[in-house]
mmCIF file of C-alpha atoms in Angstrom:
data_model
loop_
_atom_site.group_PDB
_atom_site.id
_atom_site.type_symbol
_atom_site.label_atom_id
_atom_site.label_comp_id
_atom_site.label_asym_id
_atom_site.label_seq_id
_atom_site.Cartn_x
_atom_site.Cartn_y
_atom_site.Cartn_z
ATOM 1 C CA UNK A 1 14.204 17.516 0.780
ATOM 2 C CA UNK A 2 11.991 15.195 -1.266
ATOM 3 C CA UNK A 3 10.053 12.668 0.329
ATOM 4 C CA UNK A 4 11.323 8.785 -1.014
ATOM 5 C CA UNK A 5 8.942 6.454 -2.082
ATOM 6 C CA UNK A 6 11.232 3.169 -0.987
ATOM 7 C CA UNK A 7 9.625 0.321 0.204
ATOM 8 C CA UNK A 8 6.042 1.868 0.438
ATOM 9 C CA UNK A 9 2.584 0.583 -0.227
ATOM 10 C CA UNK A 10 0.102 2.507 -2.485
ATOM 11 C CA UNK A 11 -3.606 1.985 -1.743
ATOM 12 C CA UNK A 12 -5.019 1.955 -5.296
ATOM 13 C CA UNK A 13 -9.142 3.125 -5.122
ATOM 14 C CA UNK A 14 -8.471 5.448 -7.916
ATOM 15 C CA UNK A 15 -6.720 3.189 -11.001
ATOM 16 C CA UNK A 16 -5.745 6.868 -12.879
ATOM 17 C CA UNK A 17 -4.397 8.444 -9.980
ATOM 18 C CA UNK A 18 -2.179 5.089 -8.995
ATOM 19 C CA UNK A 19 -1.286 5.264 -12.752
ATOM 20 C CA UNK A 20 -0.352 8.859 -12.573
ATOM 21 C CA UNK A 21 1.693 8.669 -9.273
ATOM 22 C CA UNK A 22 3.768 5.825 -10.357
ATOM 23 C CA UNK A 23 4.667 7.335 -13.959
ATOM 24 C CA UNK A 24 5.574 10.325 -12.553
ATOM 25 C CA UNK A 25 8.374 9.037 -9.799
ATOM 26 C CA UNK A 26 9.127 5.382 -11.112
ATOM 27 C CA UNK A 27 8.867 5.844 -14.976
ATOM 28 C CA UNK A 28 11.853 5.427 -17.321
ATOM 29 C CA UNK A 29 12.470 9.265 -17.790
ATOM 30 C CA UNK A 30 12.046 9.721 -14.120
ATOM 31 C CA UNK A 31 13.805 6.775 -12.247
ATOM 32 C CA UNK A 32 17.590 6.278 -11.620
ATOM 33 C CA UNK A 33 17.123 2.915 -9.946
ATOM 34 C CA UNK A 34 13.719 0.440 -9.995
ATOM 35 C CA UNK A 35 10.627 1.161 -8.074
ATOM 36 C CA UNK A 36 10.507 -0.237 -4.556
ATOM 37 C CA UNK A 37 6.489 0.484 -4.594
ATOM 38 C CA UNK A 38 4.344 -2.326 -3.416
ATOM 39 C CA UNK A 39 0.513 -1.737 -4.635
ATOM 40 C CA UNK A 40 -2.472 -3.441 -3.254
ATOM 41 C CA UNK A 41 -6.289 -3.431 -4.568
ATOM 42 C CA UNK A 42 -8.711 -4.633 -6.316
ATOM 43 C CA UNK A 43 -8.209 -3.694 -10.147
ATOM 44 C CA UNK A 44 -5.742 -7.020 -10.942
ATOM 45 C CA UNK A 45 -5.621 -5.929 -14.648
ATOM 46 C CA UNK A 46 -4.002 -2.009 -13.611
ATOM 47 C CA UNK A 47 -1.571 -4.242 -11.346
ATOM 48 C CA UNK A 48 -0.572 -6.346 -13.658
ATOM 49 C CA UNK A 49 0.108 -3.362 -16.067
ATOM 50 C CA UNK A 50 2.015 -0.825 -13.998
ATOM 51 C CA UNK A 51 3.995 -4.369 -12.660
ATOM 52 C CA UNK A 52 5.156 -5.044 -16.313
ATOM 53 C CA UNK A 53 5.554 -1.472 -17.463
ATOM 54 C CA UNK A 54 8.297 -1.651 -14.220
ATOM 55 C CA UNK A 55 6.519 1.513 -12.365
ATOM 56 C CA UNK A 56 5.782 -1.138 -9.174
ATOM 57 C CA UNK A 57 8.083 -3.391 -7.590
ATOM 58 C CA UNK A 58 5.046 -6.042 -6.442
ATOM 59 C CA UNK A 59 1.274 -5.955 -6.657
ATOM 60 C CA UNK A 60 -1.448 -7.650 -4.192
ATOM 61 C CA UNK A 61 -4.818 -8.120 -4.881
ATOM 62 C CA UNK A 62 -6.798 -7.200 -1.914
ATOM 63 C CA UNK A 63 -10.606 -5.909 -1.031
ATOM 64 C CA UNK A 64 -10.036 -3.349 0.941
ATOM 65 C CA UNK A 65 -13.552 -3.526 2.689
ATOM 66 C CA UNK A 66 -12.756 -6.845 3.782
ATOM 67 C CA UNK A 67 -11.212 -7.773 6.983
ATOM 68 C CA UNK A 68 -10.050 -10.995 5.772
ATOM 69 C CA UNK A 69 -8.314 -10.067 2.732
ATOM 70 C CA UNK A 70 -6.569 -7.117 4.701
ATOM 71 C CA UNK A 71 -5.465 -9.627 7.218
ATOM 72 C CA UNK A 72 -3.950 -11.641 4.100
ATOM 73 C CA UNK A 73 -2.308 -8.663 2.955
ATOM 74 C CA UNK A 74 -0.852 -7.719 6.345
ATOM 75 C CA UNK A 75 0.658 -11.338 6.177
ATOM 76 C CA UNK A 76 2.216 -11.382 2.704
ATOM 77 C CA UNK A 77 3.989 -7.360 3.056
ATOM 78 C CA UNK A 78 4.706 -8.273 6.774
ATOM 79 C CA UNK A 79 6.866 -11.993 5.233
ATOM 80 C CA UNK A 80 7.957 -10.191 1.921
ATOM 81 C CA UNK A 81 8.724 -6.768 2.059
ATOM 82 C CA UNK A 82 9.879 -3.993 4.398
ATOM 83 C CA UNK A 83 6.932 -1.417 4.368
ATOM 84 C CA UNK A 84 7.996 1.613 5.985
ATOM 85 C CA UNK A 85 4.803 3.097 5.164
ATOM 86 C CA UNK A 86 1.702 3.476 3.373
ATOM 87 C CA UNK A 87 0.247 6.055 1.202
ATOM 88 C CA UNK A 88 -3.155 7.223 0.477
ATOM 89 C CA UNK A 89 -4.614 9.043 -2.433
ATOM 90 C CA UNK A 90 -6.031 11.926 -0.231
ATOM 91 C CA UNK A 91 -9.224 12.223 -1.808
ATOM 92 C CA UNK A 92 -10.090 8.665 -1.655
ATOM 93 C CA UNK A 93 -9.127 8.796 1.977
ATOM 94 C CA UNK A 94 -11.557 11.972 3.166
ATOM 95 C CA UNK A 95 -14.013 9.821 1.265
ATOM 96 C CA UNK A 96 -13.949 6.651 2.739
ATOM 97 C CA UNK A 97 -16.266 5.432 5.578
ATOM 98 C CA UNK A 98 -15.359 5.489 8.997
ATOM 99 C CA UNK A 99 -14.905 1.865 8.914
ATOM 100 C CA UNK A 100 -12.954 1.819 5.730
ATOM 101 C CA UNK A 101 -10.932 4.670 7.845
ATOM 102 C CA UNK A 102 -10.107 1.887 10.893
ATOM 103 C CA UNK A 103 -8.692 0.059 7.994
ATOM 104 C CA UNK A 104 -6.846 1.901 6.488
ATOM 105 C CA UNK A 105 -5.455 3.567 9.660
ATOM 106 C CA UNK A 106 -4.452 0.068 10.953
ATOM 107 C CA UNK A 107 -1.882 -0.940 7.962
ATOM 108 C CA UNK A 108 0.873 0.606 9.037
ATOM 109 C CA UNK A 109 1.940 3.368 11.858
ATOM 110 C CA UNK A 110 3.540 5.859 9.280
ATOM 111 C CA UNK A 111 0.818 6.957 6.773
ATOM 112 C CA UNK A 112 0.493 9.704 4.025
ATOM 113 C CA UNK A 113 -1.922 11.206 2.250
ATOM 114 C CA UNK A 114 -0.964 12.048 -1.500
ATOM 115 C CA UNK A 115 -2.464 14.991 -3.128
ATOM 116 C CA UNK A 116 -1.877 15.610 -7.017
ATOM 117 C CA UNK A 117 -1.217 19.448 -7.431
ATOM 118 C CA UNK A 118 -0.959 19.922 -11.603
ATOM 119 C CA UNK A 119 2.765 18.066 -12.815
ATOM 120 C CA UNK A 120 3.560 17.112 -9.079
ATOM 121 C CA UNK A 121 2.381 15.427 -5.013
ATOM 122 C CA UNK A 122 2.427 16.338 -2.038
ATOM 123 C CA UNK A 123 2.832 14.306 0.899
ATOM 124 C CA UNK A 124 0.861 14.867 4.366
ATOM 125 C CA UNK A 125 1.011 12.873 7.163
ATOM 126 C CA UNK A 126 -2.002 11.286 8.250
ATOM 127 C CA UNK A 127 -3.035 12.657 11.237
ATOM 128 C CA UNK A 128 -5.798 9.992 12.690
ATOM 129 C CA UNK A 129 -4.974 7.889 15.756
ATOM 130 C CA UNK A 130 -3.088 4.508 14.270
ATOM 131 C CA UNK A 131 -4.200 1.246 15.422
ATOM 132 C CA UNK A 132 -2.304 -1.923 15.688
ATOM 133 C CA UNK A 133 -3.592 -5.381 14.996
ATOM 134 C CA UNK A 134 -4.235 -8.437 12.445
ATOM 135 C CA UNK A 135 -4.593 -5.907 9.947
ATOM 136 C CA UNK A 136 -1.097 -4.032 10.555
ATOM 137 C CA UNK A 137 1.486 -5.248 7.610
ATOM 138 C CA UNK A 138 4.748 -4.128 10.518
ATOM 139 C CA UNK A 139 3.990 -6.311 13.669
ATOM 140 C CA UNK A 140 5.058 -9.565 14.593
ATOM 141 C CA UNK A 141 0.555 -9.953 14.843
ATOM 142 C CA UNK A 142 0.932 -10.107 10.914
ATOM 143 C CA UNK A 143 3.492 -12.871 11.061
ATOM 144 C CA UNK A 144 2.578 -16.640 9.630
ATOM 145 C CA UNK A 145 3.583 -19.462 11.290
ATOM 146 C CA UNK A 146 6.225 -21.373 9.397
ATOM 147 C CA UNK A 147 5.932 -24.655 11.156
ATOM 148 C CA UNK A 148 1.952 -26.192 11.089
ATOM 149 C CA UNK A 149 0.043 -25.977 14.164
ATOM 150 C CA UNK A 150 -0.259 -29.063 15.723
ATOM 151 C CA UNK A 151 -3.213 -30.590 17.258
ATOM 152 C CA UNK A 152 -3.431 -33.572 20.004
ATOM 153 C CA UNK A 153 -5.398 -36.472 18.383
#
């Protein structure tokens, strides 16, 4: 059975790899119905690009080494899409710090590592403990108040 990319986010570190990944499942040859992949990082320009070449479904900016930004992300996927998951390019993830690692293991509970082996990827589960909290994009935490806060005068 192969592993369906609906309503997942894509950590992009590595703009080719991103590129590659999304050409090879969502491009016009290869699709039968329109990407559900949400992307987040920092390269806006890629983004934009794979957005309008219809390989993504949505695109956020976001630092990844910033709490703040991740929180911001958490909100928008947690009001606008349905995550069920998000995947990692695996290199990018062995690579990363072990605080980049709390970050990225707190997005979501169900996480992947994507390898590229020649013309195809592999999905592995990700295997570190998950954390839950402002940064999670699939808890209620993430949620925005639609009403303002109000403060007594």
């Amino acid at each position: 059975m192969s592993f369906k990319i609906t309503n997942y986010l894509l950590i992009d570190i590595d703009s080719e790899f991103s590129r590659n990944f999304t050409e090879h499942y969502f491009s016009k040859e290869q699709r039968t119905s329109a990407s559900e992949l949400v992307v987040a990082g920092g390269n806006t320009r890629q983004l934009v690009k794979m957005m309008f070449d219809e390989l993504i479904k949505d695109y956020c900016y976001c630092d990844l080494e910033n709490e703040i930004s991740v929180s911001e992300l958490a909100s928008y996927l947690h009001e606008h899409h349905d995550i069920k998951g998000v995947l990692f390019n695996s290199t990018d993830y062995s690579l990363a710090s072990d605080k980049q690692r709390f970050i990225y293991n707190s997005l979501h509970k169900n996480r992947f590592l994507v390898t590229q082996v020649d013309n195809s990827f592999t999905f592995t589960p990700v295997t570190d403990k998950g954390h839950s909290n402002h940064l999670s994009c699939h808890t209620d935490i993430a949620q925005t108040h639609k009403n303002p806060i109000e403060f007594p005068d």
